[in-house]
XYZ file of C-alpha atoms in Angstrom:
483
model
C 3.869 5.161 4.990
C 1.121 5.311 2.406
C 0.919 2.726 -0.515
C 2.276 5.039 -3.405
C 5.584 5.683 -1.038
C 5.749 2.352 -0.254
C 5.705 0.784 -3.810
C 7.914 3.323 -4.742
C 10.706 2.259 -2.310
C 10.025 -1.184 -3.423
C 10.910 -0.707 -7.036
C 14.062 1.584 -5.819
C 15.498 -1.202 -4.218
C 14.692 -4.051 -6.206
C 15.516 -1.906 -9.661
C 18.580 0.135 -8.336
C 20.899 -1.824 -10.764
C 18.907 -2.994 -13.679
C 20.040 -0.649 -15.526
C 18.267 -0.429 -19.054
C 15.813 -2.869 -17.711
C 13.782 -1.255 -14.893
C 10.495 -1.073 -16.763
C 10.447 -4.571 -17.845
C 10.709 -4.783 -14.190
C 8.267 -2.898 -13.513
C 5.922 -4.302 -16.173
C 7.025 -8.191 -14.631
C 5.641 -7.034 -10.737
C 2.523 -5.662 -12.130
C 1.751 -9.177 -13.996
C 2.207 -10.704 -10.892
C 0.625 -8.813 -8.655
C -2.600 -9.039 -10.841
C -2.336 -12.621 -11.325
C -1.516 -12.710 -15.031
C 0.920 -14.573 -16.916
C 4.613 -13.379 -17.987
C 7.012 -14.213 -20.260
C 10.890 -13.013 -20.603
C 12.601 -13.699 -23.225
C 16.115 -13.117 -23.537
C 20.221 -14.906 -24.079
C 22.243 -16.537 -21.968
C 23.243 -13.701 -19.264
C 21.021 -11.635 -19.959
C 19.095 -10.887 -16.567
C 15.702 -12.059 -17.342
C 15.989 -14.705 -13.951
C 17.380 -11.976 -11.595
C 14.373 -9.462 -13.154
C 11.938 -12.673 -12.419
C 12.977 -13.352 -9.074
C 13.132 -9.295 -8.012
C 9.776 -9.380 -9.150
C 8.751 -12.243 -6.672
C 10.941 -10.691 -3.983
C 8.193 -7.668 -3.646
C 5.766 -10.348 -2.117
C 6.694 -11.723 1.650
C 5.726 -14.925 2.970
C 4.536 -16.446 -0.299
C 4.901 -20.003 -1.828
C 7.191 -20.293 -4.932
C 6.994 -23.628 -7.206
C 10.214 -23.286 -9.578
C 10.204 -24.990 -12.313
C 13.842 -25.457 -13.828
C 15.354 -27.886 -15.481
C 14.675 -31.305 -14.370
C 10.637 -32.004 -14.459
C 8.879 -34.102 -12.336
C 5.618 -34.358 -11.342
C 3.366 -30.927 -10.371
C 2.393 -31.495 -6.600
C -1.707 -32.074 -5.633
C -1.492 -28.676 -4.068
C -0.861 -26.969 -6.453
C -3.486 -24.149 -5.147
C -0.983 -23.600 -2.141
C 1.556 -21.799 -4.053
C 1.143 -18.018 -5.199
C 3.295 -17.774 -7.598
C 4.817 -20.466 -10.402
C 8.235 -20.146 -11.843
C 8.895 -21.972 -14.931
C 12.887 -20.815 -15.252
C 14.412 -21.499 -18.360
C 11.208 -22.436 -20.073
C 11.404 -24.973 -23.051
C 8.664 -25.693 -25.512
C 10.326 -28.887 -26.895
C 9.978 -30.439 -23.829
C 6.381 -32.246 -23.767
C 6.108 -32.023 -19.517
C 7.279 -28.268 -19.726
C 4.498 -27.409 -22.000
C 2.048 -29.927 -20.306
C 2.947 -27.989 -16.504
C 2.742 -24.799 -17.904
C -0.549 -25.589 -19.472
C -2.385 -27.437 -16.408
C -0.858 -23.562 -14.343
C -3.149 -21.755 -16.438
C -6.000 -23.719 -16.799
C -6.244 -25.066 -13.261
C -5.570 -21.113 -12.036
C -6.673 -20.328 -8.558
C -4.881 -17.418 -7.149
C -1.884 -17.965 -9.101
C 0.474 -15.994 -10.902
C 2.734 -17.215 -13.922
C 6.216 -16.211 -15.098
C 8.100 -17.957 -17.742
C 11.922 -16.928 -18.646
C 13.681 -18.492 -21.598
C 15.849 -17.465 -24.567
C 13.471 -18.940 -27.012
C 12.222 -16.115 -29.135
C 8.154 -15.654 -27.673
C 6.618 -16.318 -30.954
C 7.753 -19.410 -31.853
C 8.098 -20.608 -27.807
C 4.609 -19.882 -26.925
C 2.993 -21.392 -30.282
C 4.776 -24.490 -29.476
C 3.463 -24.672 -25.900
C -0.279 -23.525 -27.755
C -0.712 -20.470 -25.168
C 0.577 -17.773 -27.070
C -3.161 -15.925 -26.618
C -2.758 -16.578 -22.629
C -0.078 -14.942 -21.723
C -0.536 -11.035 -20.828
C 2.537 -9.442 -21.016
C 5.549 -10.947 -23.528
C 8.775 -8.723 -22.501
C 12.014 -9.086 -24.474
C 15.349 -7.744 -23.259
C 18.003 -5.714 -24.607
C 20.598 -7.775 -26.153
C 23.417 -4.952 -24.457
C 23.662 -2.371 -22.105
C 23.852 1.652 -23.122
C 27.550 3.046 -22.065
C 26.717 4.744 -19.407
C 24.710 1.913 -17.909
C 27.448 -0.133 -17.739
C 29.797 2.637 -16.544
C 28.012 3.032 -13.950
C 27.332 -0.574 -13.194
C 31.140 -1.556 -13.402
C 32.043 1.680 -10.899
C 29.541 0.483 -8.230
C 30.057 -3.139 -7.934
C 26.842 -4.284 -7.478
C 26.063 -7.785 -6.328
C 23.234 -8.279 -8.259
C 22.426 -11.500 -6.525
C 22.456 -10.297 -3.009
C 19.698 -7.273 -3.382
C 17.085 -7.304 -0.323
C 14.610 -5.135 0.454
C 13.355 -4.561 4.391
C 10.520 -7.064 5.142
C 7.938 -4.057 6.320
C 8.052 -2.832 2.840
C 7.364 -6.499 1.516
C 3.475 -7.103 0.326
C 1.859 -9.858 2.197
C -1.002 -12.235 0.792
C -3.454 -10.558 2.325
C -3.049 -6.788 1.353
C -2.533 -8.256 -1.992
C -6.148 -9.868 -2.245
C -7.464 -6.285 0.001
C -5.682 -3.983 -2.731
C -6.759 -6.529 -5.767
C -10.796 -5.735 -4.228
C -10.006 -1.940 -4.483
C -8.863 -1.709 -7.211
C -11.936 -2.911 -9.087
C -13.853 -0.125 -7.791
C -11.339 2.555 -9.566
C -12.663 3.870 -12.350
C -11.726 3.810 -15.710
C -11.947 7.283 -17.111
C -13.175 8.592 -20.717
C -9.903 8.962 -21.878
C -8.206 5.679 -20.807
C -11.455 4.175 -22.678
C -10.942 6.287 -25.695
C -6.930 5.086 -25.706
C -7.973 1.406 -24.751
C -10.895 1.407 -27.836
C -7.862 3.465 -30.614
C -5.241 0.373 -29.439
C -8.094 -2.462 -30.371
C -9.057 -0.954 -33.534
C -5.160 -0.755 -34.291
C -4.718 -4.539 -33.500
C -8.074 -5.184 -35.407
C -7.046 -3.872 -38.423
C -3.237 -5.224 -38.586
C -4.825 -8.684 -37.622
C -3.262 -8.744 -34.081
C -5.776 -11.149 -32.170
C -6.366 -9.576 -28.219
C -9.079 -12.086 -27.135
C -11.682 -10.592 -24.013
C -9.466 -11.444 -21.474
C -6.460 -10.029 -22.396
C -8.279 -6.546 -22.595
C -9.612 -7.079 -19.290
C -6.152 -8.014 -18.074
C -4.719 -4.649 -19.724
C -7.603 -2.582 -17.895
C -6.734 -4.190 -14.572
C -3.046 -3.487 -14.901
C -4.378 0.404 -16.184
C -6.575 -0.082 -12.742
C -3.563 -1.159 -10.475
C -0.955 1.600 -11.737
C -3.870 4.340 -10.901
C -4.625 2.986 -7.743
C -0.887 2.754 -6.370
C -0.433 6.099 -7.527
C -3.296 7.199 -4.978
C -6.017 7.924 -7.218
C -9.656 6.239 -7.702
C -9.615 7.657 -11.355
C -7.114 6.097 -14.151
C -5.863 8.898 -16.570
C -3.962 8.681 -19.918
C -0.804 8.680 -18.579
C -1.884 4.843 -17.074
C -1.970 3.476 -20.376
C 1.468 4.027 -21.657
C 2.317 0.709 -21.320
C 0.582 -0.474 -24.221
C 2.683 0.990 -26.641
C 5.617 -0.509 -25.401
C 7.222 -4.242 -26.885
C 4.440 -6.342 -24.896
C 3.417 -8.473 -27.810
C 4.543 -11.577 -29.028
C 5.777 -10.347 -32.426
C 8.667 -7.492 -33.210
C 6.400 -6.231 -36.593
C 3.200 -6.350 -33.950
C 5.193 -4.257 -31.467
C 6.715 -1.668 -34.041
C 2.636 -1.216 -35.825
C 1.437 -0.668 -32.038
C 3.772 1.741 -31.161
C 3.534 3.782 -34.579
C -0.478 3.219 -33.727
C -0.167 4.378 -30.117
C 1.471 7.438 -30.849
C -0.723 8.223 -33.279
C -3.556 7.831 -30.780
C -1.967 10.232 -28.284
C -1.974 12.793 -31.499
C -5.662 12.286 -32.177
C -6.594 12.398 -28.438
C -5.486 15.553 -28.291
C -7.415 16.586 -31.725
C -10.498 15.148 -29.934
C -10.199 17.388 -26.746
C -9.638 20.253 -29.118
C -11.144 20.104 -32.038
C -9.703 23.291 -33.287
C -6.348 22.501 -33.750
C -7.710 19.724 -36.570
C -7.951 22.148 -39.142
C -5.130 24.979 -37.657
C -3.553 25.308 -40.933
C -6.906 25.286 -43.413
C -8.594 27.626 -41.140
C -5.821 30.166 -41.413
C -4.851 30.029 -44.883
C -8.714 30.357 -45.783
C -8.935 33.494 -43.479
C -5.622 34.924 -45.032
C -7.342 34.201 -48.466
C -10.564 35.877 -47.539
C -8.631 39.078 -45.926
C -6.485 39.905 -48.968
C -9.338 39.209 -51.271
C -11.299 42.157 -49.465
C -7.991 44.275 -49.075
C -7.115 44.085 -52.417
C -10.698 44.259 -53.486
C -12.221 47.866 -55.900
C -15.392 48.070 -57.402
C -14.577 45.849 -60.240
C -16.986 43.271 -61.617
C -15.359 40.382 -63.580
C -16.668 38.251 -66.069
C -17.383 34.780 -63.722
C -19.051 31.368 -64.489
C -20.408 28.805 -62.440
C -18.445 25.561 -62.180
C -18.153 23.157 -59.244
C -20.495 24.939 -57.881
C -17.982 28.172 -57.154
C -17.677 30.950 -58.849
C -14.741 30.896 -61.042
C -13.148 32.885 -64.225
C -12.592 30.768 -67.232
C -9.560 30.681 -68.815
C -7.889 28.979 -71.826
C -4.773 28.176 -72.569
C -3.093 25.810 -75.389
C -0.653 23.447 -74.171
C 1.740 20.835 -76.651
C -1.054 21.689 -79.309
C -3.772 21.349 -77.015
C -5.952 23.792 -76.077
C -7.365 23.399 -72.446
C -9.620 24.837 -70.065
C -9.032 26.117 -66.987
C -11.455 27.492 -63.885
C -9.805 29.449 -61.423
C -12.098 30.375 -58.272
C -12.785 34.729 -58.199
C -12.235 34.559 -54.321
C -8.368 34.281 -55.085
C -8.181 37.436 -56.929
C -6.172 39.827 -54.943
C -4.348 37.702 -53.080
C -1.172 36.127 -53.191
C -1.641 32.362 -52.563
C -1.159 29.826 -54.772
C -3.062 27.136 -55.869
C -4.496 24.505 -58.381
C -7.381 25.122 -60.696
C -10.255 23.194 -61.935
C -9.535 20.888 -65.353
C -12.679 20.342 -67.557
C -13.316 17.182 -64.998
C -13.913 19.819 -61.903
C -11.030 18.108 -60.620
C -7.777 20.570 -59.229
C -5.425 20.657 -61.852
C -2.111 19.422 -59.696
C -0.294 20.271 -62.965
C -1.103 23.790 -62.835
C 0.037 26.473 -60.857
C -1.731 29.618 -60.255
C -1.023 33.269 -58.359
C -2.540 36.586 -58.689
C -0.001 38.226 -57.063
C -2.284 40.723 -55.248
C -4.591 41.787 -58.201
C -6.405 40.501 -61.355
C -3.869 38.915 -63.333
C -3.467 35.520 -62.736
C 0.537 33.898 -63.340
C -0.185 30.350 -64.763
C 2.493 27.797 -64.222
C 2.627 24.217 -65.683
C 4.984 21.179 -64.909
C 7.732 21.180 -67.393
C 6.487 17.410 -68.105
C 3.619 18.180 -69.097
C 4.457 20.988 -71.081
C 5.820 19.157 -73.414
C 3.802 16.236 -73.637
C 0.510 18.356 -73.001
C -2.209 18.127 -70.302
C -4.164 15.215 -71.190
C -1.017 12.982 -71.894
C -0.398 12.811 -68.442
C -2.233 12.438 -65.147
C -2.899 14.214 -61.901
C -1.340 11.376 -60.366
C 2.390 11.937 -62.105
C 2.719 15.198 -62.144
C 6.547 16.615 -61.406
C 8.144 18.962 -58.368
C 9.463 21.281 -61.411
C 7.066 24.409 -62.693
C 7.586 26.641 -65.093
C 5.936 30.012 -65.874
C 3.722 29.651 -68.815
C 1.409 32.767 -69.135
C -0.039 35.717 -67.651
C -3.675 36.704 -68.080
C -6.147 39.030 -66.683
C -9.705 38.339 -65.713
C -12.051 40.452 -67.695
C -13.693 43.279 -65.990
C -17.008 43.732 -66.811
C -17.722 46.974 -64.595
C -15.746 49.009 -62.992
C -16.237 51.270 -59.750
C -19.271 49.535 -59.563
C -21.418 50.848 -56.220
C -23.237 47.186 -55.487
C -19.929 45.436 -55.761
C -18.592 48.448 -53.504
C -21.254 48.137 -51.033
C -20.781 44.243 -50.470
C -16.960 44.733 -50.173
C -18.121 46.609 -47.272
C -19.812 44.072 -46.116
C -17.546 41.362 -46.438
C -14.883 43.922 -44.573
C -16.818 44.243 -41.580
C -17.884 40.618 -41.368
C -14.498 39.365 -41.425
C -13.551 41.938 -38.527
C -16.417 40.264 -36.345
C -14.658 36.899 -37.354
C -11.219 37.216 -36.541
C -12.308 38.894 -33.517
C -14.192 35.756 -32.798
C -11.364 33.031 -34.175
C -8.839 34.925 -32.001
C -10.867 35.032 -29.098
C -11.406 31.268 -29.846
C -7.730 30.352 -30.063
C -6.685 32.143 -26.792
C -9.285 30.479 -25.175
C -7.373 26.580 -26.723
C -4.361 28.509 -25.100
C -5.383 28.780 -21.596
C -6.791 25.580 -22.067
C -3.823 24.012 -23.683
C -1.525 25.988 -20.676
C -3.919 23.572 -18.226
C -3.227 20.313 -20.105
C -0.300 20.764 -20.003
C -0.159 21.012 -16.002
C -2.348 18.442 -15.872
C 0.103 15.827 -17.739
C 2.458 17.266 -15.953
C 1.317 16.705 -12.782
C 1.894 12.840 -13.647
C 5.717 13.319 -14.165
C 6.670 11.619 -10.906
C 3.816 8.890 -10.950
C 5.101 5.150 -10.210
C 5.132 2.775 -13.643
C 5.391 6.143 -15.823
C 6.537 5.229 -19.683
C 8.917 8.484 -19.914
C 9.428 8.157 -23.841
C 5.325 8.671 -24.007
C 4.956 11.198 -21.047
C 8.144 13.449 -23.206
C 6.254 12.692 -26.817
C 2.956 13.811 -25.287
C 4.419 17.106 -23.140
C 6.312 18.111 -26.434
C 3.336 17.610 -28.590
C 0.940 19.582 -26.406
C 4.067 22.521 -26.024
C 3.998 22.438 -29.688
C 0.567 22.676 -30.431
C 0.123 25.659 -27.947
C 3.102 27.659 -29.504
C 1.351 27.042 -32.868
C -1.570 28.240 -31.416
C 0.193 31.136 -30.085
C 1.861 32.107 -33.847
C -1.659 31.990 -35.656
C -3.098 34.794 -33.147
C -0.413 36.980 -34.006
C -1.125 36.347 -37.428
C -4.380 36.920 -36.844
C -3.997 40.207 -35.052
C -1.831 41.102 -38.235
C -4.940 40.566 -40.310
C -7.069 42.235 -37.773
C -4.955 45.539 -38.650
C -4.572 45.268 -42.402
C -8.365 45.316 -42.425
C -8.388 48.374 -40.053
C -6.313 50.269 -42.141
C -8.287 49.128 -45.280
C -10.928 52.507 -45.887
C-alpha cells in the first residue's frame, strides 16, 4: 500500500463521523505530524478533544503527556514524549501557561496541541504565545441538518473509533517522511500564492513572523508529498485561506485576500484575459469607425494629445466646452468627453449613433445647477438628452482620407485575424488548466470551497474567451463585406 492510499484510509477512519469538522481534522494531523503547535478552540461539547485525540491516534507507539486539569510538575524527560496534550487549556492558570511555555521553548521532537473554549485571541495573549502557535482552528458552534441526520441514523460511538495498527505511522517513518519531504520542491506558483498571502497580512497589519512561513511551506511540502508528488502545486496552498488565524476580522481579510490571489494568478498565467473587455470594446470602436467611415474630412483639434472635435454647449447659463475624440464617429458606443481640464466629463454623455452627429446627454443635476457647480465626483445615474450636433465637414469624398480608410480596413483585418488567433490559442490553453486543476480533485487535504471557486473561475474565463471570438469573427465579416 503506497503512502497516499495509506493516509487516505487513515483520515477515512478517524474522520468518518466528524461531520462538519473533517478538515479541522485534517488541518490538526498535519500540525502534528510536522511538529508545530495547535490550538482548538471551541464550547463545552463541542468535539475539539475527540478531533485532538483522532489526530494523535494516526501515530502508533508514541508517548502522550496530557495535560488536563490538575497541574503538577512537567517530568525531566520531557524529550521522551512525542506529542503534548494540554486538554482544556486555561490561560488564567499561571502553571498552565508556564508548561505550555517551557513545551515550546524546550522543543525537541515535539508536537503541541492545546483545546479550550477560551476564544484564541484573548487565550493565547494571556499565555504570551499567540505568534507561536501555527495553526489556530475554531469549531462550528452547530452541526448542518443533514450532518446530524445522518449522525443520529448511524449511531456512532464516537469514542470507540480505531483504526488497524498497520495503517498507524510509527516514529520512525515519521522522522524518514519529515527528511523527504524537505527535498520536495516548492513550485513557482505555490511561491507566487505564499508571497500574495504575506503582502495581504503585511498590509492589514497581521504579524506572520519567519517561522510561521516556514511552518506554512512545510505543511504546503507535506500535503504534496503524501499526495505522491516531489512538486507542490496551487491546489497545496488552500489551506491558507481558511479560519487559521487567531482573529475572526484576520480570517475574513485573508480569505477575501486569498481569493483574490487565485483571480490574479490566473491573470498572471494569462495575461490576456487582464484587459478582455478594453481590448474588445476598443476593437469594436475601431471596426465601426472604418465601416461607417466616407471620404469626409472634419474640422479636428488637438487636445490631450488625441484628436478630437470641439464642441460647445451652454449649460444653466454657462457656456462650456467639450472635446469629443474623431475615432468615435461612426460608431455607436458611448462615452465621456474631455472638460476644459482634459479630464472625461462623467457628467456628459455622448453617442454618434453610427455617423457624424454626436447625441449629447447631461445629468439632470447638473443641468440645472450647470457644469462647474458640481463635480466629476457627484455626478447622478439619471441622463437626459440635451442636444444634437454635427461635426463640421471640411471635405468631402476626399481621395487621401479615402485611401487611409483603406488602410486602416485592411490593417484591422490582419488584427483580428491575429487577436482571434491569440484568444483560441488562451482557449486550448485554458481547456489544459483546467485538466490540470482538475486532476487534483481527489488529492488528500483538498480545500473543496477553493478547488470549486478556482474550476468555476477558470470555466468562466474560457467561455468568455469563447464569446469574444465569435464577436470577433462577427467583426471579421462586417469588414469583409465593407467595399
Amino acid at each position: 500500500m503506497d503512502i497516499k492510499t495509506r493516509i487516505s484510509e487513515l483520515l477515512r477512519i478517524l474522520s468518518n463521523d466528524l461531520f462538519d469538522r473533517e478538515s479541522i481534522f485534517e488541518l490538526t494531523f498535519l500540525a502534528l505530524f510536522t511538529e508545530q503547535p495547535v490550538y482548538i478552540f471551541g464550547r463545552s461539547g463541542s468535539g475539539k478533544n475527540i478531533i485532538a485525540k483522532r489526530a494523535i491516534q494516526m501515530f502508533r507507539d508514541i508517548n502522550v503527556l496530557t495535560f488536563a486539569k490538575r497541574y503538577q510538575e512537567i517530568p525531566k524527560n520531557l524529550e521522551d514524549y512525542q506529542i503534548v496534550f494540554f486538554q482544556g487549556f486555561d490561560s488564567k492558570n499561571p502553571l498552565c501557561n508556564n508548561f505550555v511555555n517551557i513545551t515550546i521553548q524546550e522543543k525537541s521532537a515535539r508536537s503541541l496541541i492545546m483545546t479550550s473554549k477560551e476564544r484564541p485571541e484573548a487565550s493565547l495573549a494571556e499565555a504570551g504565545i499567540a505568534d507561536q502557535v501555527l495553526f489556530i482552528l475554531s469549531l462550528p458552534e452547530i452541526y448542518s441538518v443533514n450532518s446530524l441526520q445522518k449522525l443520529l441514523k448511524e449511531n456512532f460511538n464516537i469514542n470507540n473509533i480505531i483504526a488497524p495498527v498497520d495503517l498507524l505511522i510509527t516514529k520512525e517513518e515519521q522522522i524518514e517522511w519529515l527528511k523527504k519531504i524537505q527535498t520536495v520542491e516548492l513550485s513557482d506558483d505555490t511561491l507566487k500564492m505564499i508571497g500574495q498571502i504575506a503582502e495581504c497580512c503585511n498590509e492589514n497589519q497581521v504579524y506572520v513572523s519567519i517561522q510561521k512561513w516556514l511552518a506554512f511551506s512545510l505543511i504546503i511540502k507535506t500535503i504534496a508529498f503524501f499526495n505522491g508528488r516531489s512538486q507542490t502545486n496551487i491546489t497545496d496552498t488552500f489551506f491558507l485561506g481558511t479560519p487559521i488565524w487567531i482573529r475572526k476580522a484576520q480570517n475574513e481579510t485573508i480569505t477575501t485576500c486569498f481569493k483574490n490571489s487565485l483571480t490574479q494568478w490566473l491573470y498572471n498565467r494569462f495575461p490576456l484575459i487582464s484587459n478582455l473587455e478594453e481590448s474588445l470594446t476598443q476593437l469594436k470602436q475601431e471596426v465601426e469607425h472604418a465601416i461607417n467611415s466616407n471620404g469626409d474630412v472634419y474640422e479636428t483639434i488637438l487636445f490631450n494629445n488625441i484628436e478630437c472635435i470641439q464642441y460647445s454647449i451652454t449649460v444653466a447659463g454657462e457656456s462650456i466646452p467639450l472635446y469629443t475624440p474623431a475615432a468615435y464617429i461612426g460608431t455607436n458606443q458611448e462615452f465621456n468627453p474631455f472638460n476644459e481640464l482634459k479630464q472625461k466629463e462623467k457628467r456628459v454623455i455622448c453617442n454618434f449613433m453610427g455617423d457624424n452627429v454626436c447625441r449629447i446627454s447631461i445629468d439632470s443635476s447638473a443641468k440645472k445647477t450647470g457644469l462647474r457647480a458640481t463635480t466629476n465626483a457627484s455626478f447622478g445615474k439619471t441622463f437626459e438628452p440635451f442636444a444634437k450636433l454635427p461635426a463640421r465637414v471640411l471635405r468631402i469624398n476626399d481621395e487621401e482620407k479615402i485611401k487611409k480608410n483603406k488602410a486602416i480596413i485592411e490593417e484591422l483585418k490582419q488584427t483580428l485575424v491575429s487577436t482571434i488567433e491569440k484568444n483560441a490559442s488562451a482557449m486550448i490553453e485554458f481547456k489544459e488548466l483546467y485538466k490540470e486543476v482538475k486532476n487534483n480533485k481527489n488529492n488528500l487535504f483538498l480545500n473543496t470551497e477553493y478547488f470549486n471557486y478556482l474550476q468555476e473561475a477558470i470555466h468562466t474565463q474560457f467561455s468568455k474567451i469563447s464569446e469574444h471570438i465569435q464577436i470577433l469573427k462577427s467583426l471579421q465579416e462586417s469588414l469583409m463585406q465593407k467595399k
